[in-house]
XYZ file of C-alpha atoms in Angstrom:
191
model
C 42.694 -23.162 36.015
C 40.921 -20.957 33.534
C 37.458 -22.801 33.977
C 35.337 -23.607 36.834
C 34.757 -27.596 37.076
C 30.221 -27.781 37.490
C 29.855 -29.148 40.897
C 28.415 -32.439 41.380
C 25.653 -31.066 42.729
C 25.322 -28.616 39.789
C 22.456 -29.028 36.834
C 24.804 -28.944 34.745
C 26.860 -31.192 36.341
C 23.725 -33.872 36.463
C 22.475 -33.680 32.929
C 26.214 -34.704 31.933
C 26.628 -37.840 34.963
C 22.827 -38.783 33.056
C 24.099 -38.459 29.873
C 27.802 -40.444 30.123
C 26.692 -42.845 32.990
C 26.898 -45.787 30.694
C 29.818 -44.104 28.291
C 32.621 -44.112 31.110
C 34.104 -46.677 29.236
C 33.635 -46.612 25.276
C 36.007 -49.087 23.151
C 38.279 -49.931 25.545
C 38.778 -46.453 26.814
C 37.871 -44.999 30.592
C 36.881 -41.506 30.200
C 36.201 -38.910 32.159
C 33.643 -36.379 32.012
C 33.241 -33.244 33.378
C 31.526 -30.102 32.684
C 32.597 -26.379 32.711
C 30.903 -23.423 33.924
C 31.615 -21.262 30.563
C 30.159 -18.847 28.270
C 32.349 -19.963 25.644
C 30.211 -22.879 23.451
C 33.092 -25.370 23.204
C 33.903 -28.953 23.762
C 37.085 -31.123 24.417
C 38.892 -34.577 24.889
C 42.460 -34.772 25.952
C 44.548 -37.661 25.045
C 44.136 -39.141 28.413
C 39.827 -39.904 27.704
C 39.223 -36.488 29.809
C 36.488 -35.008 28.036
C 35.226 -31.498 28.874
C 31.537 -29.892 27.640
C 31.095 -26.221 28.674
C 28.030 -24.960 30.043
C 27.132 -22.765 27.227
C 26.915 -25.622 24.312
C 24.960 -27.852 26.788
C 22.739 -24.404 27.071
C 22.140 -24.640 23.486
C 21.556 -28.619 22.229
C 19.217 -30.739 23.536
C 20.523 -34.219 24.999
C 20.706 -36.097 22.012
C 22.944 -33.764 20.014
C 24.931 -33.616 23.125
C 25.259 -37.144 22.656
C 26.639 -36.680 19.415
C 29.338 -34.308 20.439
C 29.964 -36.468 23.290
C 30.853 -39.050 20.790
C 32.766 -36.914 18.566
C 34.569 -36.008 21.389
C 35.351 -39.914 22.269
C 36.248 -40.088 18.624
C 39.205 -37.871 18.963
C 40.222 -39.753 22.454
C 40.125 -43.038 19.970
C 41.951 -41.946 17.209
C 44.721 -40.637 18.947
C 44.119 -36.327 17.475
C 45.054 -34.957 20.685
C 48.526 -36.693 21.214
C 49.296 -36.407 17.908
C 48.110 -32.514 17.629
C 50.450 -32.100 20.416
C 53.119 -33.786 18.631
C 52.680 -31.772 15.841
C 52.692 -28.722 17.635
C 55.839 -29.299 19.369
C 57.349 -30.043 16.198
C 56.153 -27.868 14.381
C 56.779 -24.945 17.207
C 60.780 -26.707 17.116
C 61.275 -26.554 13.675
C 60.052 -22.626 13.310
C 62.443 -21.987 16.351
C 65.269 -23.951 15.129
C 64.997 -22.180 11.719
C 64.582 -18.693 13.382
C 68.286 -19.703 15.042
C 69.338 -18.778 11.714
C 69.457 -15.382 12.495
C 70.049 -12.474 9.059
C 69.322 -15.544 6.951
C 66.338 -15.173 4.863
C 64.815 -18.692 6.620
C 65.542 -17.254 9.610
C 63.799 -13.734 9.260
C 61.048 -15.747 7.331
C 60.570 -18.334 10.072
C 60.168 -15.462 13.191
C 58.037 -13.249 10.798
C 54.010 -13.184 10.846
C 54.749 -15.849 7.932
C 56.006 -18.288 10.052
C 53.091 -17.869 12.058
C 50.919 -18.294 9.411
C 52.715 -21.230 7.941
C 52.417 -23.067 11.425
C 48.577 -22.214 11.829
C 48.155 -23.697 8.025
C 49.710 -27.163 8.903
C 47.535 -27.184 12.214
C 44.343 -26.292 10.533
C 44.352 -28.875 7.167
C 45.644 -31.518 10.400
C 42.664 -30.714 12.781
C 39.925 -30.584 9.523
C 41.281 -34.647 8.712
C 40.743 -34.783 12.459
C 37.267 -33.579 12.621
C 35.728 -35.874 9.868
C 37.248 -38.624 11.361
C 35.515 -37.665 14.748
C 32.379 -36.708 13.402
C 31.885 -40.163 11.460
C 32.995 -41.900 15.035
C 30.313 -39.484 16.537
C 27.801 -40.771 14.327
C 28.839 -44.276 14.590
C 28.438 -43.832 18.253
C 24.876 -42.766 17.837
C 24.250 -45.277 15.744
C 25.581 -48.350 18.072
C 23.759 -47.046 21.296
C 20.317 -46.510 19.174
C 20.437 -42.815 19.491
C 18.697 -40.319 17.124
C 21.313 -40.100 14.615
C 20.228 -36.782 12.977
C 20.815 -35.579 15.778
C 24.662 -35.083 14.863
C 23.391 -33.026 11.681
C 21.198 -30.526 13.955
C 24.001 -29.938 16.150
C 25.998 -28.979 13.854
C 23.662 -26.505 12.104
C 23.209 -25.263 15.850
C 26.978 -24.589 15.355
C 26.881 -23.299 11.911
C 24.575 -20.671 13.196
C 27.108 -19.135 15.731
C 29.234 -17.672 13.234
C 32.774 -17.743 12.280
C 33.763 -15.480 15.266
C 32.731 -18.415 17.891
C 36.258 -19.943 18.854
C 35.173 -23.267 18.305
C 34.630 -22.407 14.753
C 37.816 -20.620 14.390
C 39.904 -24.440 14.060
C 37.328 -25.963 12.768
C 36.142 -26.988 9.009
C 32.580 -25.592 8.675
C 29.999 -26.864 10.878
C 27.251 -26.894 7.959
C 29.347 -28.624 5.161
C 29.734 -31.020 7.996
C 26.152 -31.583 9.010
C 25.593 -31.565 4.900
C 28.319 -34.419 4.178
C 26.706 -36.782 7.861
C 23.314 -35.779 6.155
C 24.566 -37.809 2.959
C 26.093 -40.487 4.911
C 22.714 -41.136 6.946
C 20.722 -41.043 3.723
C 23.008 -43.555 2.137
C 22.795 -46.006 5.525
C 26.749 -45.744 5.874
């Protein structure tokens, strides 16, 4: 509800239909792919292969590092991140509340502090960076299989890097250039 679905007959909405047509199924998965009319530079996958580019990244890479992200994106779809995030989430969101039950206990009054809040956002974080290498090496991969310009993944990411750490796709993210650096290394070394 919060962002406007590109219609078909959008540019936006064409460049992605070019990009995915032969990528609605990848590994035994059927995706889908739609694009967002956003200013916000961000990109998505949900565990059910529904994967989601905003307007404003596909504004800013050309179509090869879109390719990349599109495969990063499949990489989290593949690996399972998004189910399991939510999993995490919920539990970890249960746990903080069943510990805050424990009211004028010191667990308690720690677990409904800004503490708790912290705590929670530290065990999402190190999750989603283990997350993010994982998808990044599947987005390379993915470059790699359909003969795509694999440094493409590393200019992406310095197109990232360059936004800032106030861009909210940065904010649960490990940095963009020690990830270009590290798929740099791996391209170099023919992994």
């Amino acid at each position: 509800k919060e962002y406007k679905v590109a219609p078909a007959s959008s540019p936006y909405a064409k460049r992605l239909a070019k990009l995915t047509a032969k990528h609605k199924s990848e590994d035994g998965l059927k995706l889908d792919f739609k694009c967002y009319i956003s200013k916000e530079v961000n990109a998505f996958a949900l565990a059910n292969g529904s994967i989601r580019v905003h307007s404003a990244l596909m504004d800013m890479m050309n179509d090869q590092e879109l390719l990349f992200v599109i495969g990063h994106e499949i990489g989290h779809v593949q690996e399972g991140h998004s189910k399991n995030a939510m999993r995490t989430a919920y539990a970890a969101s249960a746990a903080r509340k069943g510990v805050a039950t424990q009211s004028g206990t010191v667990a308690g009054q720690l677990a409904t502090s800004v503490v708790g809040e912290m705590l929670e956002e530290v065990l999402n974080a190190q999750y989603s960076q283990s997350q993010e290498s994982s998808s990044d090496a599947y987005g390379l991969n993915f470059l790699k299989k359909h003969k795509y310009n694999q440094k493409a993944a590393v200019t992406a990411l310095r197109k990232l890097a360059k936004l800032g750490d106030e861009s909210s796709i940065l904010q649960s993210h490990p940095a963009p250039s020690d990830r270009a650096a590290e798929i740099e290394e791996q391209i170099a070394s023919g992994k």
